[in-house]
Structures are given as C-alpha cells and as structure tokens.
CSV table of C-alpha atoms and ligand atoms in Angstrom, one decimal:
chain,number,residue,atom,x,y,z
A,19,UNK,CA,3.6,11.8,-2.9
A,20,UNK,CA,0.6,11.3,-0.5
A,21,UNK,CA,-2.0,9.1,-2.0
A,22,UNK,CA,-5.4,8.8,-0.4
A,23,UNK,CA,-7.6,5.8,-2.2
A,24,UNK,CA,-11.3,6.1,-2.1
A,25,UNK,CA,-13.7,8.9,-1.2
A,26,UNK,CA,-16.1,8.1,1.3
A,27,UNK,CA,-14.4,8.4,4.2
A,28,UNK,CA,-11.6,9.7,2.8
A,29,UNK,CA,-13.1,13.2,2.0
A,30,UNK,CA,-12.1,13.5,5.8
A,31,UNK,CA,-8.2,13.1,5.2
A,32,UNK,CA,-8.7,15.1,1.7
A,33,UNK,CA,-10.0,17.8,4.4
A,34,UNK,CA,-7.7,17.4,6.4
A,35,UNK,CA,-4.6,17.3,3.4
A,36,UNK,CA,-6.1,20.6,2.4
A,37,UNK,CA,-6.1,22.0,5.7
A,38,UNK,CA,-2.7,21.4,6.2
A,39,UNK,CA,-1.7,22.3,2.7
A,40,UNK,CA,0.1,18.8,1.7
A,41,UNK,CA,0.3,17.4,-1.5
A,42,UNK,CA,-1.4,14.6,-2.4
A,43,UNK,CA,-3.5,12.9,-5.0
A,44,UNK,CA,-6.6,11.4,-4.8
A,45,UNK,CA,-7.0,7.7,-6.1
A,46,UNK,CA,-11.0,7.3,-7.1
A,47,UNK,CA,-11.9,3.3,-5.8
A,48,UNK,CA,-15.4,2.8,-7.4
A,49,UNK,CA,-17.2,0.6,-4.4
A,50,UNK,CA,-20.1,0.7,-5.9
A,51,UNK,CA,-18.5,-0.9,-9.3
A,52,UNK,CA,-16.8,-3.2,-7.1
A,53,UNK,CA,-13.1,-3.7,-6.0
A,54,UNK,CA,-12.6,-7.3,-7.6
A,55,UNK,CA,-10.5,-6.4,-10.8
A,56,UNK,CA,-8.8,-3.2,-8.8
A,57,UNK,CA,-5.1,-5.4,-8.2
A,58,UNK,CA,-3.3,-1.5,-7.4
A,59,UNK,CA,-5.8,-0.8,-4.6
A,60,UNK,CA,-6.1,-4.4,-3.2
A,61,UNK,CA,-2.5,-4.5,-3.1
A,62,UNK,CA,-2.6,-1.6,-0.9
A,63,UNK,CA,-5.8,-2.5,1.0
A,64,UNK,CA,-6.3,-6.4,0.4
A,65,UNK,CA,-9.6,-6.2,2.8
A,66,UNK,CA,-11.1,-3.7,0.0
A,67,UNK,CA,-12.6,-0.9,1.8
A,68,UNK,CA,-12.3,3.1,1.9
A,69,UNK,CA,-10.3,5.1,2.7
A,70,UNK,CA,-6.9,3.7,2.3
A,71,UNK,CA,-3.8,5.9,2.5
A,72,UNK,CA,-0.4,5.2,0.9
A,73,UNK,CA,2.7,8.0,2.0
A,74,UNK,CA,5.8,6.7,0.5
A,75,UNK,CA,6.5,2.5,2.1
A,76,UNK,CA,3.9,3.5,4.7
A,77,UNK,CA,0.1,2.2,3.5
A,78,UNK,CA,-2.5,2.5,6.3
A,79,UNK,CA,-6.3,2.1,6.4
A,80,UNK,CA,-8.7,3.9,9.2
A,81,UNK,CA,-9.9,7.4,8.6
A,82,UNK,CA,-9.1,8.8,11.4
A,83,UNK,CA,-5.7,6.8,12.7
A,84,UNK,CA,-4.2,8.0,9.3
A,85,UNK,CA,-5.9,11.7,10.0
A,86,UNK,CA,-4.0,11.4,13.3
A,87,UNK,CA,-0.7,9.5,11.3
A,88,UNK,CA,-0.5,12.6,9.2
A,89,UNK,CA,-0.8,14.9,11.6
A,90,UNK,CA,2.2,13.7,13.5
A,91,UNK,CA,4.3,13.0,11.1
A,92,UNK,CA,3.7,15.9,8.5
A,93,UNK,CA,2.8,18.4,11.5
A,94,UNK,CA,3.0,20.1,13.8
A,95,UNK,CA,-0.5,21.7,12.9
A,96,UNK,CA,-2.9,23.8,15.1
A,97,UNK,CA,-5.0,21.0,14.3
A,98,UNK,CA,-4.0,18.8,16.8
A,99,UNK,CA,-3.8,20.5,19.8
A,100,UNK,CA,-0.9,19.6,22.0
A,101,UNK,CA,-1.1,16.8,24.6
A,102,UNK,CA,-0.9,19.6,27.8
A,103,UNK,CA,-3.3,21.6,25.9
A,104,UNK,CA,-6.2,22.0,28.0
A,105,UNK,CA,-8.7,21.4,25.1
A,106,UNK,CA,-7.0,18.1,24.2
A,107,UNK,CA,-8.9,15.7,25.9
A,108,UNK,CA,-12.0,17.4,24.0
A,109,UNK,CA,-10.3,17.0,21.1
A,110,UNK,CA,-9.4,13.5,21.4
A,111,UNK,CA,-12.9,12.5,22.7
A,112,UNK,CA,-14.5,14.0,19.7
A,113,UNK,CA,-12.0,13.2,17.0
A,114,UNK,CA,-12.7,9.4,18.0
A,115,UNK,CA,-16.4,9.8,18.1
A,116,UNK,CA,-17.0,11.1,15.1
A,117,UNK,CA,-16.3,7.7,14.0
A,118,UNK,CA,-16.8,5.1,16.6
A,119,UNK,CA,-20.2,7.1,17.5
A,120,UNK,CA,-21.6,8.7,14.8
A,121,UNK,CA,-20.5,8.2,11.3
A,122,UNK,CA,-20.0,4.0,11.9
A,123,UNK,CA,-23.8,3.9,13.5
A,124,UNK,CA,-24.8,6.1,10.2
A,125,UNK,CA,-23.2,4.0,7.9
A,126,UNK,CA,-25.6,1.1,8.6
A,127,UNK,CA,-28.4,2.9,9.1
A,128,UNK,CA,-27.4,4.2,5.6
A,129,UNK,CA,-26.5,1.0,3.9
A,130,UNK,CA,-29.8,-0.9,5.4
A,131,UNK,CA,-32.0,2.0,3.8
A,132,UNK,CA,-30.4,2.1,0.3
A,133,UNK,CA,-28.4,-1.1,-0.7
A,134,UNK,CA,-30.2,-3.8,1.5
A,135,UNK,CA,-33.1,-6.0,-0.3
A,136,UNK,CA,-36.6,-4.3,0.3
A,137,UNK,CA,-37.6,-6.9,3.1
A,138,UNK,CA,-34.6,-6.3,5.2
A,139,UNK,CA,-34.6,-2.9,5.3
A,140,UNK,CA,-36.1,-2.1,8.3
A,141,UNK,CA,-34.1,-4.7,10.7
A,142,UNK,CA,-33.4,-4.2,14.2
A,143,UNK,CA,-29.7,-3.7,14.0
A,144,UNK,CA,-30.5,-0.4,11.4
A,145,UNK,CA,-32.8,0.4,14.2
A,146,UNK,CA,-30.2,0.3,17.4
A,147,UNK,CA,-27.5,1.8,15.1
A,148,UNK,CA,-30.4,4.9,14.5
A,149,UNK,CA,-30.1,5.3,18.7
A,150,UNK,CA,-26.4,5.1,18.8
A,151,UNK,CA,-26.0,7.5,16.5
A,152,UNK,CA,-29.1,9.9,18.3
A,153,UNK,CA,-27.1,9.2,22.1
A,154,UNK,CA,-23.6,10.1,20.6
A,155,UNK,CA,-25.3,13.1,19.2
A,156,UNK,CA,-26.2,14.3,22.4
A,157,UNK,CA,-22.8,14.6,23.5
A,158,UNK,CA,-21.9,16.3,20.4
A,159,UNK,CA,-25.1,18.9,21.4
A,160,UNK,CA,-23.9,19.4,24.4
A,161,UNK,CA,-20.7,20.9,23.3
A,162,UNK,CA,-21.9,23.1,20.9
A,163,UNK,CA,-23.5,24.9,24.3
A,164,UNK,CA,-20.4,25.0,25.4
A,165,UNK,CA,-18.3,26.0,22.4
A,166,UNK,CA,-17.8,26.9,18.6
A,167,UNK,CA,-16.1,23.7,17.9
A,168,UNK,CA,-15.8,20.3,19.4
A,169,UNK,CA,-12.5,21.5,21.5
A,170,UNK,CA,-13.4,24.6,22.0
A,171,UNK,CA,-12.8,27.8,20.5
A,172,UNK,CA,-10.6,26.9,17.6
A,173,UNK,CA,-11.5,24.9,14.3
A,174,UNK,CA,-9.7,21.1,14.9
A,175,UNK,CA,-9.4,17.6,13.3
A,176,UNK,CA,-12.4,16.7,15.7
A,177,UNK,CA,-14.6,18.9,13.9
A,178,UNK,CA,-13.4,17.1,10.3
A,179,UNK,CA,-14.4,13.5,12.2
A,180,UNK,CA,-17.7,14.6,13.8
A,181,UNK,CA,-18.8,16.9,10.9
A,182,UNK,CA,-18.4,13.8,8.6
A,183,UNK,CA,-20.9,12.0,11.0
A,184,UNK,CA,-23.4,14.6,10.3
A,185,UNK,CA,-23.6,15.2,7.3
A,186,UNK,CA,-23.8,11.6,6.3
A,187,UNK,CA,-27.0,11.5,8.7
A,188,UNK,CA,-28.1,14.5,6.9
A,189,UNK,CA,-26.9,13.7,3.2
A,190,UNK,CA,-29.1,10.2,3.4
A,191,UNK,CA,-32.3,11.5,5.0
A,192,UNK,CA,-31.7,9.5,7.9
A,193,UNK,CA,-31.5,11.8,10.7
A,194,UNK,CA,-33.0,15.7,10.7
A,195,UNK,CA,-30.3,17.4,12.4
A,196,UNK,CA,-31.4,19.9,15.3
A,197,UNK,CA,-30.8,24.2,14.4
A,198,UNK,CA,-27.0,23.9,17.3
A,199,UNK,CA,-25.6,21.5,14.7
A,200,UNK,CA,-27.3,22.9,11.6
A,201,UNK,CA,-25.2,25.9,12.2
A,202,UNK,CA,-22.3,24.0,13.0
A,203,UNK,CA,-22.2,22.1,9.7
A,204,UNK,CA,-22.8,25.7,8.0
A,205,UNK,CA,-19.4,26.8,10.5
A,206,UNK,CA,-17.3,24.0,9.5
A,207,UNK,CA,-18.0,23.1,6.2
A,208,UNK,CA,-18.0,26.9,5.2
A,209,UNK,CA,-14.2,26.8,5.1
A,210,UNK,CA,-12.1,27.3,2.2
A,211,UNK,CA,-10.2,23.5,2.6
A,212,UNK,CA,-13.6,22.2,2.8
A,213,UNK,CA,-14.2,23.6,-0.7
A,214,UNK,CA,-11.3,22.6,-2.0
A,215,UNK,CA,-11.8,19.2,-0.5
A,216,UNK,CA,-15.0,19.0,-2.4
A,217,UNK,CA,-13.2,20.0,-5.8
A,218,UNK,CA,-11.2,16.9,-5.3
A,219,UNK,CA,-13.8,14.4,-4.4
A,220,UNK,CA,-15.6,14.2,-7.6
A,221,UNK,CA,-18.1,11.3,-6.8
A,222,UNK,CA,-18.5,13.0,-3.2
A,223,UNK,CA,-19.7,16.0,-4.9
A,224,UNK,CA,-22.0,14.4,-8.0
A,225,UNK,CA,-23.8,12.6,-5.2
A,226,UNK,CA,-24.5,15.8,-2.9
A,227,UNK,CA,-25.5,17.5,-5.7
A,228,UNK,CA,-27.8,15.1,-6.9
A,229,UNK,CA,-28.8,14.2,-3.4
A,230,UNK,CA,-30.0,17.8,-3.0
A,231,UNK,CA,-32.1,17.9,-6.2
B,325,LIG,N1,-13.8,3.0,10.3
B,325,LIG,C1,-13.5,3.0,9.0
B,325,LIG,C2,-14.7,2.7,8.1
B,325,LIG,C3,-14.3,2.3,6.7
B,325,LIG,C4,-15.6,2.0,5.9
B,325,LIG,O1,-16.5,1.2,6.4
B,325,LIG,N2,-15.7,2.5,4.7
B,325,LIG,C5,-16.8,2.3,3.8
B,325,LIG,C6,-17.0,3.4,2.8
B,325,LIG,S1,-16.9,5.0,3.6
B,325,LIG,C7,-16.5,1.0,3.0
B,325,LIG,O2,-15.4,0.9,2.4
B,325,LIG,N3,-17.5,0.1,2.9
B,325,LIG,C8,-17.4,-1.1,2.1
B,325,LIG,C9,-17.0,-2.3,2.9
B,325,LIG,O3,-16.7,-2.1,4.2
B,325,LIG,O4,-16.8,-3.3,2.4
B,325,LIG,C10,-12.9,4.4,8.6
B,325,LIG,O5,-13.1,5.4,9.3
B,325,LIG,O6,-12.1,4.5,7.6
C-alpha cells in the first residue's frame, strides 16, 4: 500500500494518485501541532517535513521527485509524456517550476506573512521571494497564450506542480492572480481527481474553506 504522509504539498501526489487511480492512504502529519512526539513519521522522514511518501521498502521525500517516482514506476500514464514526445521538454520545464519557481518562493512569502513575529514580517527575503514568484509567473503566462495546459493541449503532472504554486499564492492573499491563470486554475482544478483529492485532504479542505469565508 502507497502511503503519502502530510498534506501540504502532498495534495500534489494525492492528485496525482487519483489521477492515476492507485491505491493509497493518506497519513495526516499535523505541522502545525508539531512533529516532535510523531516517532512513525520521523522514522520515515527524520528531517520532519511534508510530503513524505512510503511505497512498500521505498520511503522518499520531494513532491515532485516522488510525483515523477510514481509515475515511472506505477505507469505508464498519459501524464508523463514520453521523452521523444514533442511536448516533453514543456512538461519537464514546468513540472520542475511549479516547485523550484513558484510554490517554494510562495511558501516564504506565506510563512513570513502568517507564522513570523509581527516585526519581521515584512523582511526583504519575503520581499525577493514575492519577485521570484511574479518572474516565474510570467513564464507560466506566457504559456497559457500558447496552450491549454503547461505542455500543451493535454492535462499533465506539470499542471498538478504549477497549479499547486498558484493556488497557494491565491489561497494566502499573497498574490492576485491575472484572468489567463484565473481560468486555468478553474481548468485544472475542475477535474474529477482534483475533487477526490480534496475529499482526502481533510485539513487541506477545512483551511480553504475557511480561508474563503
Ligand atoms: N520542495 C519540497 C518542499 C517541502 C516543504 O517545505 N514542505 C512544507 C509544508 S508544504 C514543510 O514541511 N514545512 C515545514 C518545514 O520545512 O519544516 C517539496 O516539494 O516537497
């Protein structure tokens, strides 16, 4: 049995897991709580952060190296596009900065806003991570002029990455997203796995729905 530890993140695997129809369960790690006294998830992640992912005597961290772990090893899946596929390098680009660009520039943004004390919240590193995540967006723009979806015309584990990114901008008030991605976020997150996905990630959805209130 496939289990994914933590939310987070790790709604992007739960996603994915739905997308491809796998099995799984979903082990809630309470961050907020904290990890200290949580021995079956530090065993698995000693480092004690989200998402963690445990598939018989494999354990991996990384959202998106265990999005791209299951994909190979559980696939094949129209999902990943094929190496010679001429959307691939698309795909690959944004699969990669969904994470490295957006949602990892977001999260500090995000962090330095809610959890940091009231003098430090506007720093300079929240700042620079706010104009990392607006010059990533731009390339993220720039292919929805192009194209439906990050790689093209079909739905792919690049949009699961980069929609993340967004909607944790949008989610946290930290970034007004322009109408092209608006839409986007309505495309993607409008799909059936995405629903389930939600279903699963209990603390994902309390927050949104209190976040929208
Ligand atoms: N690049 C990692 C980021 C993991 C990460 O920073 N997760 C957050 C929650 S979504 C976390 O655990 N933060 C607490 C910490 O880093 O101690 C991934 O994509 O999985």
């Amino acid at each position: 049995m496939i289990t994914v530890f933590g939310e987070g993140r790790g709604f992007r695997v739960v996603w994915l897991l739905e997308e491809m129809g796998l099995a799984y369960r979903l082990r809630p790690v309470d961050l907020l709580a904290g990890v200290k006294n949580d021995a079956e998830f530090l065993a698995i992640n000693p480092a004690g952060f989200i998402p963690a992912l445990q598939d018989g005597d494999v354990t991996m961290v990384e959202s998106i190296a265990i999005m791209e772990y299951l994909m190979a090893r559980h696939g094949p899946t129209p999902l990943a596009p094929d190496p010679h596929d001429p959307t691939f390098p698309a795909y690959q680009q944004f699969l990669h900065l969904g994470e490295a660009g957006l949602a990892a520039s977001m999260y500090f943004v995000v962090v330095s806003r809610n959890l940091a004390p009231e003098a430090e919240r506007q720093n300079w590193g929240a700042r620079k991570a706010l104009e990392v995540f607006e010059s990533r967006l731009g390339v993220v723009t720039r292919q929805l002029a192009r194209s439906p979806y990050m790689a093209g015309d079909a739905f792919t584990a690049a949009d699961i990455s980069v929609t993340y990114g967004l909607e944790l901008a949008q989610r946290h008030k930290c970034f007004a997203l322009g109408e092209a991605e608006q839409v986007y976020v309505a495309r993607t997150t409008g799909r059936e796995a995405y629903r389930r996905a939600m279903e699963t990630c209990q603390a994902t959805k309390a927050w949104v729905a209190s976040a929208s209130r």
